[in-house]
Coordinates of C-alpha atoms in Angstrom, one line a residue:
Chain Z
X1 CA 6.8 30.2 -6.5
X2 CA 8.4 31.3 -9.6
X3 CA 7.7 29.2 -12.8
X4 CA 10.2 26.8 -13.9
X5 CA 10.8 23.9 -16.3
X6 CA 8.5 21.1 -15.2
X7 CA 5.4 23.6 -16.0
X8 CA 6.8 22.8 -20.2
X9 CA 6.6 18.9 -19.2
X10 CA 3.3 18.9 -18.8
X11 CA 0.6 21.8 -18.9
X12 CA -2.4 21.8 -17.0
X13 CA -3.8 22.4 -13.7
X14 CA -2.2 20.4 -10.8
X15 CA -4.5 20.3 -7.5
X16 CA -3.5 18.6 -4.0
X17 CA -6.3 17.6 -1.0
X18 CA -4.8 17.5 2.0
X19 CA -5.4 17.5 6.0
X20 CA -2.2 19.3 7.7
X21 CA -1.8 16.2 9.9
X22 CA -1.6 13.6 7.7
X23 CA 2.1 12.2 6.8
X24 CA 0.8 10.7 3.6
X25 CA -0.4 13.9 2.3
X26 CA 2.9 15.5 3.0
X27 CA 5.3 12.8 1.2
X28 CA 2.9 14.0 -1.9
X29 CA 4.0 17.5 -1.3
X30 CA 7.7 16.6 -0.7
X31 CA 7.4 15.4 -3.9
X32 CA 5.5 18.0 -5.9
X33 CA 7.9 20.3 -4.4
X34 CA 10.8 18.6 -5.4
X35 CA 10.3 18.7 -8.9
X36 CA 9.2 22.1 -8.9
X37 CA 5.7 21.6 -9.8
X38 CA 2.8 24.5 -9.3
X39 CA 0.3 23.4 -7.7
X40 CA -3.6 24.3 -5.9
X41 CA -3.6 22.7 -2.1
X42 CA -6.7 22.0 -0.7
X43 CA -7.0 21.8 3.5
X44 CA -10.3 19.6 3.6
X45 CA -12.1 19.1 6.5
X46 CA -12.4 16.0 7.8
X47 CA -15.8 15.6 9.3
X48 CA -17.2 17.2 6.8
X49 CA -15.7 16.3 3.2
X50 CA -16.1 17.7 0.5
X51 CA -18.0 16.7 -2.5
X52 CA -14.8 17.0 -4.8
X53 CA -12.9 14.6 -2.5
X54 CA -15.9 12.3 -2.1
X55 CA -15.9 12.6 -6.2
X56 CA -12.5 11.9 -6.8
X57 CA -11.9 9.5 -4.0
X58 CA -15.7 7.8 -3.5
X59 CA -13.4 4.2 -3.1
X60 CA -11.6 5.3 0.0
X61 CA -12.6 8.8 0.6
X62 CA -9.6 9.8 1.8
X63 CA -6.2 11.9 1.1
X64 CA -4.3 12.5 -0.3
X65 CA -5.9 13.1 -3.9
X66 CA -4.2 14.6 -6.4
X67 CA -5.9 15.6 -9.4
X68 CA -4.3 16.2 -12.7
X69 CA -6.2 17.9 -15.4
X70 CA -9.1 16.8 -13.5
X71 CA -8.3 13.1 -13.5
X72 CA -8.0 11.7 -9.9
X73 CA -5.3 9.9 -8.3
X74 CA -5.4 8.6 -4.8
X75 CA -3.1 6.6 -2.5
X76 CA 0.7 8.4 -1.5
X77 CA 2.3 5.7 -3.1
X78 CA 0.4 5.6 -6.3
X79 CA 0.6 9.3 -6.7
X80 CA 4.2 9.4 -6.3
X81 CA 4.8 7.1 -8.8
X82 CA 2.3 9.1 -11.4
X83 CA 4.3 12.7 -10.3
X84 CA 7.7 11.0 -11.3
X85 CA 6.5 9.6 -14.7
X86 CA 4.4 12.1 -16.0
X87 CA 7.4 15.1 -14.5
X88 CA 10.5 14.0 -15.9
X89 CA 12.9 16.8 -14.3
X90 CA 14.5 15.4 -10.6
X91 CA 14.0 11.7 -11.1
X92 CA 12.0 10.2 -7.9
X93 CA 13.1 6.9 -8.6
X94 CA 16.2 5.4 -9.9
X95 CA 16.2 5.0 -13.9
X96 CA 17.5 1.1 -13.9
X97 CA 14.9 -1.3 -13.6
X98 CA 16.7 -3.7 -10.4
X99 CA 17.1 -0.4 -8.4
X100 CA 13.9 1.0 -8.9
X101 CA 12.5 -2.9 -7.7
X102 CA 14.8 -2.3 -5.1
X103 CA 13.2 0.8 -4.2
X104 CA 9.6 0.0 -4.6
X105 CA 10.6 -3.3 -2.0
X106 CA 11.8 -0.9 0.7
X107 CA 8.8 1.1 0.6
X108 CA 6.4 -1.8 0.5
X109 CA 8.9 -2.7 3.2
X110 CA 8.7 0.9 5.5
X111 CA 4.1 0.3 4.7
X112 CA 3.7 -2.7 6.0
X113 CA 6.5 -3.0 9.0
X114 CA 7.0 0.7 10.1
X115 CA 3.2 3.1 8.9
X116 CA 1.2 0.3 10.0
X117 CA 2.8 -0.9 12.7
X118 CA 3.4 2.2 14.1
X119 CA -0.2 3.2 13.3
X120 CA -1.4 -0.1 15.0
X121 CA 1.2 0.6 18.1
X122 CA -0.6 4.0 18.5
X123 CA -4.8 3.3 19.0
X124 CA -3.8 -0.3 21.1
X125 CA -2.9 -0.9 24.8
X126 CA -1.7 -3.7 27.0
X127 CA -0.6 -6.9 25.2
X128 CA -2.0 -5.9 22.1
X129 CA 0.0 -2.7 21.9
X130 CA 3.0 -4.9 23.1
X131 CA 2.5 -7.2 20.1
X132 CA 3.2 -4.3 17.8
X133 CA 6.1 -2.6 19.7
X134 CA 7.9 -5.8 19.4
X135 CA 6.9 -5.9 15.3
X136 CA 8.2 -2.2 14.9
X137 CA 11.2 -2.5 16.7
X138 CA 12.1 -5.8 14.7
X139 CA 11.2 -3.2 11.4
X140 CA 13.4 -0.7 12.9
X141 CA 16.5 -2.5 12.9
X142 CA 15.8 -3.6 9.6
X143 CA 15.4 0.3 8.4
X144 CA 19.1 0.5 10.8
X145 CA 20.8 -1.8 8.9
X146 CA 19.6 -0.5 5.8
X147 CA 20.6 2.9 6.8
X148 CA 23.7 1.6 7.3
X149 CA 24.5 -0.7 4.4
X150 CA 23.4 2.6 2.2
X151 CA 24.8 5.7 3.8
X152 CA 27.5 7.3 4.7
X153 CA 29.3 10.4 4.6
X154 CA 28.8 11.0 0.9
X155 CA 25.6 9.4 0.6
X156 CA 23.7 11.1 2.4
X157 CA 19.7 9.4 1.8
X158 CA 19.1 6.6 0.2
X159 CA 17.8 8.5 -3.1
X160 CA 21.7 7.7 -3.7
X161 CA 24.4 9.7 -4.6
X162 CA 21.7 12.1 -6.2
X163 CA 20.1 13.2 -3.0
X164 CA 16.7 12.4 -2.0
X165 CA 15.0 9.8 -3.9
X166 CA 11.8 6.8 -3.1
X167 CA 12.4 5.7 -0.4
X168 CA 13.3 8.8 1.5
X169 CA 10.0 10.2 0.6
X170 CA 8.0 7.0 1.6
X171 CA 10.0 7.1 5.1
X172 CA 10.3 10.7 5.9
X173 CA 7.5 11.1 8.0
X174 CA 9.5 9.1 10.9
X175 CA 11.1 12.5 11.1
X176 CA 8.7 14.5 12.6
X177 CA 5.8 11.8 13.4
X178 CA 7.5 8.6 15.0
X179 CA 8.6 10.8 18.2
X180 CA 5.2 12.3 18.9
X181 CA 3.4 8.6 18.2
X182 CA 6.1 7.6 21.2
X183 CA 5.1 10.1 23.5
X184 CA 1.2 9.5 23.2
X185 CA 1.2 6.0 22.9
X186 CA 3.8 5.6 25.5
X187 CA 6.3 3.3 24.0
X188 CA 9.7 3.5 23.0
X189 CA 11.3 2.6 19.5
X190 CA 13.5 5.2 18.8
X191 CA 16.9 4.7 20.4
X192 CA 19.6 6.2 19.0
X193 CA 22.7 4.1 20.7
X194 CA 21.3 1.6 18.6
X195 CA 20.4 3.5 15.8
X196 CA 23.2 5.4 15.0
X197 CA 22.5 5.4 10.9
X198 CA 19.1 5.7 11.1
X199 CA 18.9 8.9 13.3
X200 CA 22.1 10.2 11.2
X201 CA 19.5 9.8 8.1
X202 CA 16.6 11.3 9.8
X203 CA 18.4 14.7 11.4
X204 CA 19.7 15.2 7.6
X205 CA 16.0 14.6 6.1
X206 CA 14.5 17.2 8.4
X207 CA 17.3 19.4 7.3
X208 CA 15.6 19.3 4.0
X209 CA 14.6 22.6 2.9
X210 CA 10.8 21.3 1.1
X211 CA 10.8 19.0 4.6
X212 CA 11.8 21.6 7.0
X213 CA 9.5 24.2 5.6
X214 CA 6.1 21.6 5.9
X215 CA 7.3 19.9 9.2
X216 CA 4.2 20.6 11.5
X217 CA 4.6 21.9 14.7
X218 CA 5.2 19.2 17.9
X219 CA 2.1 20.5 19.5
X220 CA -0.5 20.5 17.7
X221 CA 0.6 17.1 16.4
X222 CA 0.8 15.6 20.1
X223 CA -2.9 17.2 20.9
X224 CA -4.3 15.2 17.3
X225 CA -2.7 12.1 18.2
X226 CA -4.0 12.4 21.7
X227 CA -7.2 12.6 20.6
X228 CA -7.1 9.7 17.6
X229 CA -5.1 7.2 20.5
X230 CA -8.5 8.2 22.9
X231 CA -11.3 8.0 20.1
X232 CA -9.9 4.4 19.0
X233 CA -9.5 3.6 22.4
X234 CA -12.8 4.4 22.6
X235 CA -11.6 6.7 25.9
X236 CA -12.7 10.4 24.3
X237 CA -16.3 10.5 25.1
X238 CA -15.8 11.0 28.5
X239 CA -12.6 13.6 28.0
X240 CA -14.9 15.4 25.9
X241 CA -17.3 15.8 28.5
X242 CA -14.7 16.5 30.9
X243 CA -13.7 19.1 28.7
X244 CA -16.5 20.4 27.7
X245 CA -18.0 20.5 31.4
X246 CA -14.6 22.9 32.3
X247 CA -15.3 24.9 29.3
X248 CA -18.7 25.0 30.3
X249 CA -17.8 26.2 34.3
X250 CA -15.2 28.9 32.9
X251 CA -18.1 30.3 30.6
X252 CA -21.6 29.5 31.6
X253 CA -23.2 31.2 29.3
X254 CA -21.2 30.0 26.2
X255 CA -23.5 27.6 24.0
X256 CA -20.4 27.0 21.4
X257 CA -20.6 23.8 20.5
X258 CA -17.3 22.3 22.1
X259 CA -14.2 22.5 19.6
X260 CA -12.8 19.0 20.6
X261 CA -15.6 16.9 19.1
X262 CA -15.4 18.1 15.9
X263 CA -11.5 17.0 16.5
X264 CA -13.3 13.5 17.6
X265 CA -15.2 12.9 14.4
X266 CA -12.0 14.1 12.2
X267 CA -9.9 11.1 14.2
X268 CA -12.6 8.7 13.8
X269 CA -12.5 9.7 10.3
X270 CA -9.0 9.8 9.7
X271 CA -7.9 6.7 11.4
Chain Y
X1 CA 21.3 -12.3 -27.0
X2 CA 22.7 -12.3 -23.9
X3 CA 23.0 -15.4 -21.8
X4 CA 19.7 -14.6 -19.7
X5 CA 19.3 -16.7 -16.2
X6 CA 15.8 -16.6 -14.6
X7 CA 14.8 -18.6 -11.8
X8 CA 11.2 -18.3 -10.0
X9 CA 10.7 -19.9 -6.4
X10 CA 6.9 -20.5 -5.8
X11 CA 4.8 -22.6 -4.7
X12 CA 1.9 -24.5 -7.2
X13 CA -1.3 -23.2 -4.2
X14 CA -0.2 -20.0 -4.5
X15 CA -1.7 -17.0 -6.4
X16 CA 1.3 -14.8 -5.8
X17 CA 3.8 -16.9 -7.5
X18 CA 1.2 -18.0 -10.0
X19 CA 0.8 -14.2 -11.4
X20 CA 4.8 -13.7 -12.1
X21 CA 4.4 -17.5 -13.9
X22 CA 1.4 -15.1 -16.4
X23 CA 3.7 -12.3 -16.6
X24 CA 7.1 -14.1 -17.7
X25 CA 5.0 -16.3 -19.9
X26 CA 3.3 -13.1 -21.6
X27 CA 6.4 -12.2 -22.2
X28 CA 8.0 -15.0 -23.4
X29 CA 10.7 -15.4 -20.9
X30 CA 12.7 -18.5 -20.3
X31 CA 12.5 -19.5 -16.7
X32 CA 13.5 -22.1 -14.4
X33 CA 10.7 -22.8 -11.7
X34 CA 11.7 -23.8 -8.0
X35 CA 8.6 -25.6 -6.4
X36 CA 9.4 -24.6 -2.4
X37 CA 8.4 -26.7 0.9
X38 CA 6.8 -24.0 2.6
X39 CA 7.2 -25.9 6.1
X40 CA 11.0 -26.6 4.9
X41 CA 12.3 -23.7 2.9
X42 CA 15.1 -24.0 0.9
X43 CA 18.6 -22.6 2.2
X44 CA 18.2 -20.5 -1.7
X45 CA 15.2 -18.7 -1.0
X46 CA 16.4 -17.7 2.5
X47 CA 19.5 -16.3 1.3
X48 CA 17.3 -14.5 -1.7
X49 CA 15.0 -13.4 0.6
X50 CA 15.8 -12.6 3.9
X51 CA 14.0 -10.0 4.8
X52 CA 10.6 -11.8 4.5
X53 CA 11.2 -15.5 3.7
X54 CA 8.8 -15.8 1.3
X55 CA 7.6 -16.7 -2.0
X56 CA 7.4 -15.7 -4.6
X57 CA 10.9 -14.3 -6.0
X58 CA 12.5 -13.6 -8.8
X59 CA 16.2 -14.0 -9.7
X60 CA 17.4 -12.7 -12.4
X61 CA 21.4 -13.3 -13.6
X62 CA 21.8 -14.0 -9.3
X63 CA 20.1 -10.8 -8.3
X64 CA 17.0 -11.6 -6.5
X65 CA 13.7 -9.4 -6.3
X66 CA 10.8 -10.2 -3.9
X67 CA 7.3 -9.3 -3.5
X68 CA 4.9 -10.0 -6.5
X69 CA 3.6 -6.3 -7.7
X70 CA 7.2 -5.2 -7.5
X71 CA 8.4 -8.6 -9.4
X72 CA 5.9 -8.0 -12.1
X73 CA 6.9 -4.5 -12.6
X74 CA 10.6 -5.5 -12.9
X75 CA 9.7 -7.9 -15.3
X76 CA 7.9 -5.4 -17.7
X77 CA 10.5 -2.9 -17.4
X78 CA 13.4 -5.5 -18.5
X79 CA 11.6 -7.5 -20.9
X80 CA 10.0 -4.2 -23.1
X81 CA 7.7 -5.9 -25.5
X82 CA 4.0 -7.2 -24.8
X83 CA 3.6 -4.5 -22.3
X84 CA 1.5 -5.4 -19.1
X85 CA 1.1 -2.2 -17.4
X86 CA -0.5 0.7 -19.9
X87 CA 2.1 3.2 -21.6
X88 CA 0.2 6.3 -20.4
X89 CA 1.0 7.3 -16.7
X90 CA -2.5 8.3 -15.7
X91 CA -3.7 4.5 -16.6
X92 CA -0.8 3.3 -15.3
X93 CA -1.5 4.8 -11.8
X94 CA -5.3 2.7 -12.0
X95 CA -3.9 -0.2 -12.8
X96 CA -1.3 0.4 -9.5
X97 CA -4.4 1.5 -8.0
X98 CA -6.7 -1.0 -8.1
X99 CA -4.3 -3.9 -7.8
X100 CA -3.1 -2.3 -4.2
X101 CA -6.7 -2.0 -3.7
X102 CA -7.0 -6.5 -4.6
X103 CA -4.2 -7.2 -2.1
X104 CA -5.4 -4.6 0.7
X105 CA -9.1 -5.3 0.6
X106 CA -10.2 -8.0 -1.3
X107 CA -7.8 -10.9 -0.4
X108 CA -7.8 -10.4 3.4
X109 CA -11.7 -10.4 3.5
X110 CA -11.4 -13.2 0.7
X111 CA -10.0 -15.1 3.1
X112 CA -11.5 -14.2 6.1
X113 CA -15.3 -15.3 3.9
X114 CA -14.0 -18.8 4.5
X115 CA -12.8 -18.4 8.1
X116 CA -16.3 -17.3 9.8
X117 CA -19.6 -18.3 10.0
X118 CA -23.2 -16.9 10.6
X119 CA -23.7 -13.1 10.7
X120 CA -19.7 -12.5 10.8
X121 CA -19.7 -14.4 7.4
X122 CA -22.4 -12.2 6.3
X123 CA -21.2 -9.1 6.6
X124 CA -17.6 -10.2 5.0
X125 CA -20.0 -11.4 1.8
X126 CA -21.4 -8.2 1.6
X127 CA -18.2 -6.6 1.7
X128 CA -16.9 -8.5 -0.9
X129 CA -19.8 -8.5 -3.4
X130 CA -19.4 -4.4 -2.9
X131 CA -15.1 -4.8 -3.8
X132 CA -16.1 -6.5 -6.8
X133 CA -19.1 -4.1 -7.9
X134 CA -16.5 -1.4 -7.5
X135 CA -14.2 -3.6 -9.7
X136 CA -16.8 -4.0 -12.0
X137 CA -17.1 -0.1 -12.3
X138 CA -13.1 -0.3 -13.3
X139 CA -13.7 -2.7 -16.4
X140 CA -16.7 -1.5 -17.7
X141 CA -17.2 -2.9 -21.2
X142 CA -13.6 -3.7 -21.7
X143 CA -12.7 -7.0 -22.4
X144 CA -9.8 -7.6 -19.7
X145 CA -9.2 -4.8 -17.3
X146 CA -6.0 -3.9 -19.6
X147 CA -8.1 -3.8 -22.9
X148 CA -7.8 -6.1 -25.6
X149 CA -5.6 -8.4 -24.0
X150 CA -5.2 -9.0 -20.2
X151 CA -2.5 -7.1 -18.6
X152 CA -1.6 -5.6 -15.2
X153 CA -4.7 -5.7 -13.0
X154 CA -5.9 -9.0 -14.8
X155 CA -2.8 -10.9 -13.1
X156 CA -3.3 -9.0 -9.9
X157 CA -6.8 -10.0 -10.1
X158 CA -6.0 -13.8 -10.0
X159 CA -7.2 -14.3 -6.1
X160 CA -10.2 -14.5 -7.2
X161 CA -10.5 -17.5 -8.9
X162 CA -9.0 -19.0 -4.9
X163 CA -11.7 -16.9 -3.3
X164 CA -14.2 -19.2 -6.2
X165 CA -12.3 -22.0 -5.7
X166 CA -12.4 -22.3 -1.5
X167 CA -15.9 -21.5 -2.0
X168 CA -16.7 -24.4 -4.3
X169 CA -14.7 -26.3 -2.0
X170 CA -16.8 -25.5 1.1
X171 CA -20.0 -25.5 -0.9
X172 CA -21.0 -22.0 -0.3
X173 CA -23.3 -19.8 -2.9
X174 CA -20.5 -18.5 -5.0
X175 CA -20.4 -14.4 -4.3
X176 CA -19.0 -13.8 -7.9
X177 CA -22.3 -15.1 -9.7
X178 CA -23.4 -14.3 -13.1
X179 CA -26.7 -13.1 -11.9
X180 CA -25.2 -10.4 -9.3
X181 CA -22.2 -9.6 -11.3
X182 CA -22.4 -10.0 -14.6
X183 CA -19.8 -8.2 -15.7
X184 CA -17.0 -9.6 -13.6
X185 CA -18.1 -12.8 -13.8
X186 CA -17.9 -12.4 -18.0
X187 CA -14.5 -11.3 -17.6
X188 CA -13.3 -14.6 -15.2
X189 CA -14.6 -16.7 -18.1
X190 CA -12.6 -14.8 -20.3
X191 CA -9.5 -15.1 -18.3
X192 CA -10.3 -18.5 -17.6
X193 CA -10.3 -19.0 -21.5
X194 CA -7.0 -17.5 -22.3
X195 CA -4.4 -19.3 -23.5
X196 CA -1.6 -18.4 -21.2
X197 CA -3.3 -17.8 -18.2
X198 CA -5.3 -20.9 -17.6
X199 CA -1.6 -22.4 -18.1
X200 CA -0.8 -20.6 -14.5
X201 CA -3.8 -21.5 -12.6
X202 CA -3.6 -25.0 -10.1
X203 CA -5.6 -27.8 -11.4
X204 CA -8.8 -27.6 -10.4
X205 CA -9.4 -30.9 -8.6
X206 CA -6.6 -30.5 -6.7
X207 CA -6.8 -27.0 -5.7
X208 CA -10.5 -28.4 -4.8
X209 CA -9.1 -31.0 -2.3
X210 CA -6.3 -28.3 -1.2
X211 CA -8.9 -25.7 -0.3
X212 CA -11.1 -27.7 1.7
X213 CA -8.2 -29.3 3.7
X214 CA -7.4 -25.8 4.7
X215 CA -10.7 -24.1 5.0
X216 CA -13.1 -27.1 5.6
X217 CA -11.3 -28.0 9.0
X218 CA -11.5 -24.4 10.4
X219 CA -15.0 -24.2 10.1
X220 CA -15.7 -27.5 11.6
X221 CA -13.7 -26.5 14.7
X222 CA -15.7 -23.5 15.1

């Protein structure tokens, strides 16, 4: 990417851990790219981490990390916050002070109610997983009304009339994510009859070009949830010997060590 | 000046509420405090907060914000002088850090300490007495966790004196003790000490009684 303006804001060396499947990690490069900024991405791997992410994340040990002139930052929301104060070009967040409370509510909001929910909707079953269905859909037509109290024809995302802002960022993965959680958790949230706004919002989001160019692909994103909704459930050991045992039969002689527990440990990890 | 109005609805047991109290009072704002019922909430703080019905929330000239990190930021972005949160954004993103880090680990296992017994309990202590070593590692030889004078993470970091309290309550061994954690426990004295905090803390006898009504009968039933 060519240089531009934000690189005068503020020299030094910008660096990004990541996993590709992660939707935090990707709100932090929605909004690196947003604002221009260069930056180093880092795929770790997730069963074994590195000792720089250990290093700069030894609370959580997770990503994203983003690490500024070799300070650390962790935590999506935290690092957002840090890229839109310390890049000034394509404010993030709205400049008054009740709008940008107003924004920071919604995406405490979209945490709590929708990521965790959803995240809890995806490793339960039977009543438990019930429980949380009922939670998101209550969430969702919070986020519906929202959507349509906000948007319209003009206003596009709830960044405002400026385009993408906050709040987009903090609920943009529902874009690609929220329909593959569905399918491997087997519920239903999404319903766009009833959520008219909130699917209007979401088809323009992924129309993004920094969103459309990240998105990853429905596959390999159905095969990783798969696999986290089975390790929680604590239903993978005996896929992965299923697995392994047809791997085995279609190559007797192979001693690799089988590809899907590596993806076992990473899900444990991970979630 | 402009005619300013400021209204906080709280509630006197709570530590969320309590910590906009520090911040307006740092900042030498004029409020007017609404004490809610929490078993009979007001027809105001439904219409102010609908989407979670709860304390505490700020309104400010009729336009209400909710939740306490976002109500504190609001406050030191409107009311400029005697910053709470640092200037520069890298310290800025700690203090956001570790105050996330108080409401998402350390208060649910804060009050889940006083909700279990035996080895459960145990292994809830231990997590805790490692949250606070790591907070420990955050202050270092500072005086408050926002330098000189307390700031940001020091208001955040106001469930601890309830996690102290509900223990004294219950008679437990204390998990912040000066022998274990010297350096956090320094720094509660400290807080304890200053002038405009210990004016936003509940009195202690009756946050005593308060504590083990609402712990002491849990653990009995167990």
């Amino acid at each position: 990417m060519a240089s531009t303006g934000s690189v005068a804001d503020q020299e030094g060396q910008v660096m990004l851990l990541g996993f590709w499947f992660s939707p935090f990690v990707k709100r932090v490069e929605w909004a690196l790219k947003f604002k221009g900024i260069e930056y180093d991405y880092v795929e770790e791997d997730l069963t074994n981490k590195s000792t720089l992410l250990l290093n700069s994340n030894p609370i959580h040990k997770k990503v994203p990390v983003l690490i500024h002139n070799g300070n650390p930052i962790a935590e999506s929301l935290v690092i957002i916050e840090y890229i839109d104060e310390t890049w000034k070009k394509n404010p993030i967040l709205p400049q008054d002070p009740y709008d940008r409370a107003m924004a920071r509510f919604w995406a405490n909001f979209i945490e709590q109610k929708v990521t965790e929910s959803t995240r809890e909707a995806l490793v339960s079953q039977g009543e438990q997983q019930e429980k949380k269905v009922k939670e998101l859909k209550e969430a969702m037509e919070v986020v519906e009304g929202e959507a349509k109290a906000k948007l319209n024809d003009k206003t596009l995302f709830f960044g405002g009339g400026n385009g993408v802002g906050y709040v987009d960022f903090v609920l943009g993965w529902t874009c690609n994510w929220m329909e593959t959680i569905e399918e491997v958790g087997g519920f239903k949230v999404l319903d766009p009859a009833n959520q008219p706004h909130f699917h209007k919002w979401m088809a323009n989001f992924r129309e993004v070009s920094f969103v459309k160019a990240t998105l990853a692909p429905k596959e390999k994103l159905v095969e990783y949830f798969r696999i986290v909704r089975q390790a929680r459930l604590g239903l993978l050991l005996p896929y992965i010997r299923e697995s392994s045992a047809k791997a085995r039969s279609r190559n007797p002689e192979s001693k690799q060590h089988h590809p899907e527990s590596k993806n076992y440990h990473a899900c444990v990890v991970v979630c | 000046m402009a005619e300013e109005e400021v209204k906080l609805f709280g509630t006197w047991a709570s530590p969320f509420s309590r910590r906009i109290e520090v911040a307006l009072k740092l900042k030498g704002v004029q409020y007017e405090y609404i004490e809610e019922n929490l078993t009979n909430k007001s027809p105001a703080l439904l219409n102010y907060n609908p989407v979670h019905k709860q304390i505490p929330v700020l309104v400010h000239n009729g336009k209400p914000v909710a939740e306490s990190f976002v109500i504190m930021e609001y406050v030191d972005e409107t009311w400029k002088h005697n910053p709470i949160l640092p200037t520069d954004p890298y310290e800025k993103a700690m203090a956001r850090f570790w105050a996330k880090y108080i409401d998402d680990k350390l208060w649910p296992a804060a009050k889940k300490v006083v909700m279990t017994k035996g080895e459960e309990q145990k292994g809830v202590i231990d997590e805790i007495q490692q949250q606070m070593k790591n907070l420990e590692g955050e202050l270092k030889e500072k005086k408050f966790f926002g330098g000189e004078s307390l700031g940001f993470l020091d208001i955040a970091a106001n469930i601890i004196i309830w996690l102290v309290v509900a223990q004294e309550a219950l008679g437990m061994d204390p998990i912040l003790n000066e022998e274990k954690l010297p350096v956090l426990h320094g720094w509660l004295q400290r807080l304890l000490d200053d002038a405009v905090f210990k004016e936003c803390v509940p009195p202690k006898q009756r946050h005593l009684d308060f504590s083990k009504v609402k712990f002491g009968s849990s653990i009995a039933s167990k």
